Short mmCIF file of C-alpha atoms and ligand atoms in Angstrom, two decimals:
data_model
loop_
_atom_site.label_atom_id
_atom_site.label_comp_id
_atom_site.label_asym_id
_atom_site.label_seq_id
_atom_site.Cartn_x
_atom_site.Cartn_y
_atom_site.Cartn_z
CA UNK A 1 -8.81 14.71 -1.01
CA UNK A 2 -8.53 11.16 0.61
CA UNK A 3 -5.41 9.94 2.36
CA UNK A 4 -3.36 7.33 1.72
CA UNK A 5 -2.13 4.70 4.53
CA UNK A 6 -0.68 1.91 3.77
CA UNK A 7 -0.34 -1.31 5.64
CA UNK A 8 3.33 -2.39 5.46
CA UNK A 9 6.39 -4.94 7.15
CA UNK A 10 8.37 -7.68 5.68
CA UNK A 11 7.74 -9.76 8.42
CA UNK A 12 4.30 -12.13 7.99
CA UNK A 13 1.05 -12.30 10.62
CA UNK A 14 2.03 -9.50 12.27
CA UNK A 15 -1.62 -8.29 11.73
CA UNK A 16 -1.26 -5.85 8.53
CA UNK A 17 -4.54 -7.37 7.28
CA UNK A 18 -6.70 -7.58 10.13
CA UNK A 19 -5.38 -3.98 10.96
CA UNK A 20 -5.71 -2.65 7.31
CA UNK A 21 -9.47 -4.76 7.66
CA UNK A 22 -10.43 -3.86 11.13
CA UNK A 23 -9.55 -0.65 10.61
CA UNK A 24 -11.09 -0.13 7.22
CA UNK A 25 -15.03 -1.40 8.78
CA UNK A 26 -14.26 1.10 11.72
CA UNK A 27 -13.84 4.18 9.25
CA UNK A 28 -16.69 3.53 7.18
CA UNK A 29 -19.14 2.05 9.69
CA UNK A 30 -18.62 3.89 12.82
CA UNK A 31 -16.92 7.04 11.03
CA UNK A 32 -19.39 7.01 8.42
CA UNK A 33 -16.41 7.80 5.98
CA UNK A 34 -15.58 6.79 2.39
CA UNK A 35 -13.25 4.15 2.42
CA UNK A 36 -11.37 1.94 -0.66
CA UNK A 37 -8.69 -0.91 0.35
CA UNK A 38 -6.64 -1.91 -2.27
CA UNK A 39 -5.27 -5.34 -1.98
CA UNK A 40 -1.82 -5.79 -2.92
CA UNK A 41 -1.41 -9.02 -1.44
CA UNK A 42 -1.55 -11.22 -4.10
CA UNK A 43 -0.40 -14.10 -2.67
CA UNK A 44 -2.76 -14.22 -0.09
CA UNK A 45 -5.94 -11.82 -1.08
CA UNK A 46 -6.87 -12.02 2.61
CA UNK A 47 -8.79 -8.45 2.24
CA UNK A 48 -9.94 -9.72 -1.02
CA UNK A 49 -11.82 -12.98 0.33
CA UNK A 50 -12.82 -11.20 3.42
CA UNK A 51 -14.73 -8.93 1.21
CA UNK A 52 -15.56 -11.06 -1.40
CA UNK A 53 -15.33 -14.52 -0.78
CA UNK A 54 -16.86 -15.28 -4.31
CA UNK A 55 -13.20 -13.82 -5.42
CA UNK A 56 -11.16 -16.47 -3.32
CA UNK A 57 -11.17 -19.28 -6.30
CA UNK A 58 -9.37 -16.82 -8.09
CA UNK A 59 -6.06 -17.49 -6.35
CA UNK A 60 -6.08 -20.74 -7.58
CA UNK A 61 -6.80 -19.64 -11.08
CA UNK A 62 -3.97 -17.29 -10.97
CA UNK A 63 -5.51 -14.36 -12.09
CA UNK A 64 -8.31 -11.86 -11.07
CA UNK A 65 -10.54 -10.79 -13.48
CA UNK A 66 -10.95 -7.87 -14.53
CA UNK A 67 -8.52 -4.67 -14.72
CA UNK A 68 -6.12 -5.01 -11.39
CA UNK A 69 -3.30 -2.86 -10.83
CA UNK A 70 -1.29 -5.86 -12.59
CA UNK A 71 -3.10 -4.62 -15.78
CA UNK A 72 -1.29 -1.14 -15.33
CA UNK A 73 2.03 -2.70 -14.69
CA UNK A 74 2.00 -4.09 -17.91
CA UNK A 75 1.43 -1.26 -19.72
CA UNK A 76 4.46 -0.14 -18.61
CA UNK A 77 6.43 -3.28 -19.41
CA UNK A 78 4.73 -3.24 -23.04
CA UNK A 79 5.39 0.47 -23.26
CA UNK A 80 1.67 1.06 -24.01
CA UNK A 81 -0.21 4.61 -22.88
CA UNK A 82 -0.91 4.89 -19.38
CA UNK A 83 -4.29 4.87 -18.32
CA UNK A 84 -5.40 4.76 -14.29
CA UNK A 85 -8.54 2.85 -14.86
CA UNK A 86 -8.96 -0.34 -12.56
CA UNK A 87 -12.05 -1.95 -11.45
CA UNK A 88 -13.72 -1.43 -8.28
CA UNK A 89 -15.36 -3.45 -6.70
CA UNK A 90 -18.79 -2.94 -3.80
CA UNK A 91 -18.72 -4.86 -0.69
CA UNK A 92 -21.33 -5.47 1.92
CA UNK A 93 -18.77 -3.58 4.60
CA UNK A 94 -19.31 -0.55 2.98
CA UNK A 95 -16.06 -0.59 1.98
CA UNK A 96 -15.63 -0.17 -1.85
CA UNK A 97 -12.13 -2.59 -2.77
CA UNK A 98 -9.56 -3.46 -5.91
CA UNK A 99 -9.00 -7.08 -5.33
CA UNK A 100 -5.39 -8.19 -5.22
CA UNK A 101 -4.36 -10.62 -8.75
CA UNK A 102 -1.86 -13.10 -8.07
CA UNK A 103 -0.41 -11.91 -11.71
CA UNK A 104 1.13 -8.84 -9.32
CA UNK A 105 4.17 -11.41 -8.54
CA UNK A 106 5.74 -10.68 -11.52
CA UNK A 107 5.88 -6.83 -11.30
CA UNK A 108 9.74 -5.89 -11.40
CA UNK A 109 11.55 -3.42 -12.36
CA UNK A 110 13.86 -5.64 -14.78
CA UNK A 111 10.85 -6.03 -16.89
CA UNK A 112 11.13 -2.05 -18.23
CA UNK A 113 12.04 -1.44 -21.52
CA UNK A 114 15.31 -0.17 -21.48
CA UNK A 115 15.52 2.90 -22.32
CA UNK A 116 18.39 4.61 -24.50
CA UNK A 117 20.11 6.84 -21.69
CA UNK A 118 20.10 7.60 -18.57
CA UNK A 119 17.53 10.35 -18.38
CA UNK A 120 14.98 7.63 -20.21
CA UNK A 121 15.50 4.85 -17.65
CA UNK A 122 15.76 7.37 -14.55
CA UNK A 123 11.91 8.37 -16.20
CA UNK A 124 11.06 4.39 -16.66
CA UNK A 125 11.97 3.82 -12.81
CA UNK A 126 9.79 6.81 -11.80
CA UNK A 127 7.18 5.69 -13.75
CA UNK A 128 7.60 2.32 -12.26
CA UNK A 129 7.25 3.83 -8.47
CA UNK A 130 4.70 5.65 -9.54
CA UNK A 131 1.99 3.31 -11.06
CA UNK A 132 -0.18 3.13 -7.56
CA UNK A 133 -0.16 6.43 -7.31
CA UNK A 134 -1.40 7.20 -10.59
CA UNK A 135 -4.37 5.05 -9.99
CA UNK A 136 -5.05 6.43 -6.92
CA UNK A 137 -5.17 10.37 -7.98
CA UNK A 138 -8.70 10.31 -9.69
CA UNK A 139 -9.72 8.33 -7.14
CA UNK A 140 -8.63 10.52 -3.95
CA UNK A 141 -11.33 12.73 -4.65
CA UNK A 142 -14.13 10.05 -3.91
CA UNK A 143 -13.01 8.54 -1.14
CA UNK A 144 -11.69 9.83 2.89
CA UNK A 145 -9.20 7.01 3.14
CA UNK A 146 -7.63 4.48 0.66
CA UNK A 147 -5.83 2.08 2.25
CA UNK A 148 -3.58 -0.45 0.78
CA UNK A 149 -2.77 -4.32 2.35
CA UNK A 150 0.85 -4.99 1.25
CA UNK A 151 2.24 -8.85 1.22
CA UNK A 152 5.05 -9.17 3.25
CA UNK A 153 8.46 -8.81 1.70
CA UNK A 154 10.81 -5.64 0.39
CA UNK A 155 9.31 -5.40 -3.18
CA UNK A 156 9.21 -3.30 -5.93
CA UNK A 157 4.97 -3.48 -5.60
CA UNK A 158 5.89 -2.69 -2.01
CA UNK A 159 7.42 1.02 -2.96
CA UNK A 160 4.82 1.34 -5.25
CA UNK A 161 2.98 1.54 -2.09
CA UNK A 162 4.97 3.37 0.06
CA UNK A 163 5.59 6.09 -2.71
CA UNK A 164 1.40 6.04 -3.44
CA UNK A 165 1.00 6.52 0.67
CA UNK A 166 0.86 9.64 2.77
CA UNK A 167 1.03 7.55 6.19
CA UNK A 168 2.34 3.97 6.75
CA UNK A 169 1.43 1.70 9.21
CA UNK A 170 3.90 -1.10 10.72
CA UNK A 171 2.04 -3.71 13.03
CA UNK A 172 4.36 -5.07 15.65
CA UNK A 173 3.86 -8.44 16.75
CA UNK A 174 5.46 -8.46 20.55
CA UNK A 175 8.69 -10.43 19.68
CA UNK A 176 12.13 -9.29 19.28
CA UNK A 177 12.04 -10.92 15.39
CA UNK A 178 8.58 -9.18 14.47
CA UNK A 179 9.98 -5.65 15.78
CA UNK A 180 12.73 -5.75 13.85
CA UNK A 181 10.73 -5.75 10.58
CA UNK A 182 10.26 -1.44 11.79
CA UNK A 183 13.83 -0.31 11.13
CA UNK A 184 13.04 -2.25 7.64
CA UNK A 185 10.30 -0.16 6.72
CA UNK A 186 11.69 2.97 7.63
CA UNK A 187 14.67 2.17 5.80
CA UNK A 188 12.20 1.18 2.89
CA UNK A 189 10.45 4.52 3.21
CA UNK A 190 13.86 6.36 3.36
CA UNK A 191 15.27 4.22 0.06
CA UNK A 192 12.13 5.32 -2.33
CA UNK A 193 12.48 9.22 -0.58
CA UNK A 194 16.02 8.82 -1.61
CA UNK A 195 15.52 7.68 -4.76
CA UNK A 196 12.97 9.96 -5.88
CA UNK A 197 15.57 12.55 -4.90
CA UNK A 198 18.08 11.17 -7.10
CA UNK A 199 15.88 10.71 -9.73
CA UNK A 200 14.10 14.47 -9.77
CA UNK A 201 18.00 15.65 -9.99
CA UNK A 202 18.30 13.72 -13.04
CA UNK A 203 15.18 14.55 -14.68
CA UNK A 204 14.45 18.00 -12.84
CA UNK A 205 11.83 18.88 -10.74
CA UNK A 206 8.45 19.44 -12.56
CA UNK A 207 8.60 15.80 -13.75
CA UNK A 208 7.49 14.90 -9.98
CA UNK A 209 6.18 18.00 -9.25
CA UNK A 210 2.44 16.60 -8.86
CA UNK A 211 -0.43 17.94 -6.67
CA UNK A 212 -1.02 15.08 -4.95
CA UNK A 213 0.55 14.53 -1.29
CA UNK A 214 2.43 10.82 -1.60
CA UNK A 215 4.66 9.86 1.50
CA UNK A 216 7.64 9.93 -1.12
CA UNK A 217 6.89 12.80 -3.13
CA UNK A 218 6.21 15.42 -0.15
CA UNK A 219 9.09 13.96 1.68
CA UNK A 220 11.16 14.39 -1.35
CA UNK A 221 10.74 18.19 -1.15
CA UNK A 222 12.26 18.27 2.09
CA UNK A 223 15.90 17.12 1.60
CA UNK A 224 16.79 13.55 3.05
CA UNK A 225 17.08 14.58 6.98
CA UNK A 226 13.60 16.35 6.58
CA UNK A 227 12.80 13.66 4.95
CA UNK A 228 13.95 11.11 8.03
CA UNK A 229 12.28 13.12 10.60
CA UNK A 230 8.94 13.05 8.35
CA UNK A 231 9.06 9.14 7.63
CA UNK A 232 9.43 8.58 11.39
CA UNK A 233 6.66 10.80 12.16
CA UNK A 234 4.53 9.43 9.87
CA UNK A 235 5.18 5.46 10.76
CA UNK A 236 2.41 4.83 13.14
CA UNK A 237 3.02 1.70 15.00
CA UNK A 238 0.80 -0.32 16.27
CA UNK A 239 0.86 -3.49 18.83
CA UNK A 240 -1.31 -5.86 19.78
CA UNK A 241 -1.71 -8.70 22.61
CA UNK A 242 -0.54 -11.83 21.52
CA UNK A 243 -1.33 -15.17 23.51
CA UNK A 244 -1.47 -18.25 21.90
CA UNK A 245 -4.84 -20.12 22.13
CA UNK A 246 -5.12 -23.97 22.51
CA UNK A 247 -6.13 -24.12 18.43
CA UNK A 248 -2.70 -22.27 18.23
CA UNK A 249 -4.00 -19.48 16.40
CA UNK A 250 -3.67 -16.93 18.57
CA UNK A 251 -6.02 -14.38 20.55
CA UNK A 252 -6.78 -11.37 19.15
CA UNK A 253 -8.27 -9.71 22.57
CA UNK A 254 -5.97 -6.76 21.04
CA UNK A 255 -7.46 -5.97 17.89
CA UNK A 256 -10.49 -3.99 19.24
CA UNK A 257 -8.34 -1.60 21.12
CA UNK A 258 -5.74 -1.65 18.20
CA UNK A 259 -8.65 -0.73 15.72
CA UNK A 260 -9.88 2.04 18.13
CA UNK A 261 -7.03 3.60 18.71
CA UNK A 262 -5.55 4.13 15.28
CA UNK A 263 -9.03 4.80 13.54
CA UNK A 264 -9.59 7.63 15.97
CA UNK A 265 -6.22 8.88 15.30
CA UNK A 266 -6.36 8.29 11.47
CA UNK A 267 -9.99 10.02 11.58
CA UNK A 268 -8.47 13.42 14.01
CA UNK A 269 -5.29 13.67 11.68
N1 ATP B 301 -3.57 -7.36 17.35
C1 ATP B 301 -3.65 -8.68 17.29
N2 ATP B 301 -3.64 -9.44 18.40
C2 ATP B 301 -3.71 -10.77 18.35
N3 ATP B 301 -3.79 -11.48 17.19
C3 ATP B 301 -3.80 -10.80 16.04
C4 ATP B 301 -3.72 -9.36 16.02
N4 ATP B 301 -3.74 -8.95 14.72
C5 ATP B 301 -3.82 -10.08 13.98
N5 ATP B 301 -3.87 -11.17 14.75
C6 ATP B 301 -3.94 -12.57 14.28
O1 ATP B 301 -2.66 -12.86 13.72
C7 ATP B 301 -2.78 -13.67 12.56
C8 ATP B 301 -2.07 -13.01 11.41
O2 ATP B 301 -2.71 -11.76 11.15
P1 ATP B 301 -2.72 -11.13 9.69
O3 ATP B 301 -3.11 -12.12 8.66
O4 ATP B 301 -3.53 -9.88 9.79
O5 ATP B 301 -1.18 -10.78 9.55
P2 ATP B 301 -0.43 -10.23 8.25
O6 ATP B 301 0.68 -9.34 8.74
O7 ATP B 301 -1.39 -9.64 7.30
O8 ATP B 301 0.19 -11.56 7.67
P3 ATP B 301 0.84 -11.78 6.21
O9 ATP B 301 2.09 -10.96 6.21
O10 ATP B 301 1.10 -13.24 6.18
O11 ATP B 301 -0.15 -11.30 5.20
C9 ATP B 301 -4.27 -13.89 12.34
O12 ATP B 301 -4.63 -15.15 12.86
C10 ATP B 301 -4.92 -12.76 13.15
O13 ATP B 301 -6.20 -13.12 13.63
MG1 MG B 302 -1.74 -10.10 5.27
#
């Protein structure tokens, strides 16, 4: 059954993409392993167009075509059946993908159905955490690693993610501001282990009580200190060497060694 990482900080260009990229090539090239990236940036698609580049005209369009994980959003919102169909896509990486849709913006929570007590909405808001992960459980089974590029901001798409993920990982930029953005995440993955908590008191264990592993759900079983300990275990952070270059972009003389060292220690988990 493949794992789930996901690629995750509120802070911007601290290198979730080129990591979640980088890092995505190394599995399936030089690990020979199944990979799928799912691109939740929708503001950007960086994955996407690195990928794809066919796709990039999209963002300007405002929607990807196709069924995207904005599709099964909105089934939610409309309070249609469930279904964990989306389209995936082949890429010359050897990386299989689900390109991000700019549509994924609008996924909030306020656009539920409200449901008429307390129990119905506590089973809307798991639902609502839950829609990544339901995509992802036929799909575990054909692939080593999924890994998902986040954009960067505290979102309701973003613990989506986190709940969908067994592992996160936080890029660190070396500045005070970028590090900062790692308490944030923790506290994020904390918040949706909390919350499922709450919510399997309300609506009693089985309703969670899936197969699947999910940073969120396994953590859940462990009572909140467990639950800490796990989150912090499971962060892996990474840093790179950061210089600026003439052009002002930036080297990236620490990506290799970045991509190295996690993929080895994704691939010996
Ligand atoms: N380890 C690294 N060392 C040096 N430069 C890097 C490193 N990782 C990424 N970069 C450079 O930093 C810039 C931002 O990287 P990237 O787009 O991956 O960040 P991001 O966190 O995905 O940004 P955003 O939050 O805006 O999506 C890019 O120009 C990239 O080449
Ligand atoms: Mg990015």
């Amino acid at each position: 059954m493949g794992r789930v990482v996901c690629f995750i900080s509120e802070k911007g260009g601290v290198g979730k993409t080129t990591a979640c990229f980088e890092i995505g090539v190394a599995l399936a090239q030089t690990h020979k392993l199944k990979v799928l990236v799912i691109d939740a940036d929708y503001q950007r698609g960086g994955i996407t167009g690195r990928l794809d580049s066919s796709l990039i005209a999209n963002f300007t369009k405002g929607a990807m075509p196709g069924t995207t994980l904005y599709h099964k959003f909105q089934q939610l919102y409309s309070a249609s059946p469930q279904t964990p169909d989306v389209d995936v896509r082949k890429s010359t990486f050897k990386i299989d993908f689900v390109p991000a849709d700019p549509r994924l913006a609008s996924v909030s929570e306020d656009k539920l159905p409200s449901g008429k007590t307390i129990r119905q909405n506590s089973a809307l808001l798991l639902d609502h955490l839950m829609v990544i992960d339901k995509v992802l459980q036929p799909l575990r089974n054909d692939y080593d690693y999924i890994l998902i590029d986040s954009h960067p901001e505290v979102s309701s798409l973003l613990r989506a993610a986190i709940f969908a993920s067994d592992y996160a990982v936080s890029p660190v930029k070396l500045d005070l501001q970028s590090s900062i953005g790692v308490p944030t995440v923790i506290g994020e993955i904390d918040g949706v282990n909390d919350d499922v908590k709450s919510m399997q008191s309300t609506l009693g264990e089985p309703r969670v009580g899936r197969p699947g592993h999910g940073a969120a759900a396994d953590l859940g079983r462990h009572g909140v200190e467990d639950a800490r300990g796990d989150a912090a275990r499971r962060a892996a952070y990474c840093s790179g060497t950061w210089s600026s270059r003439d052009d002002g972009q930036g080297e990236v003389s620490g990506v290799g060694d970045l991509v190295m060292r996690v993929s080895q220690s994704v691939s010996s988990t």
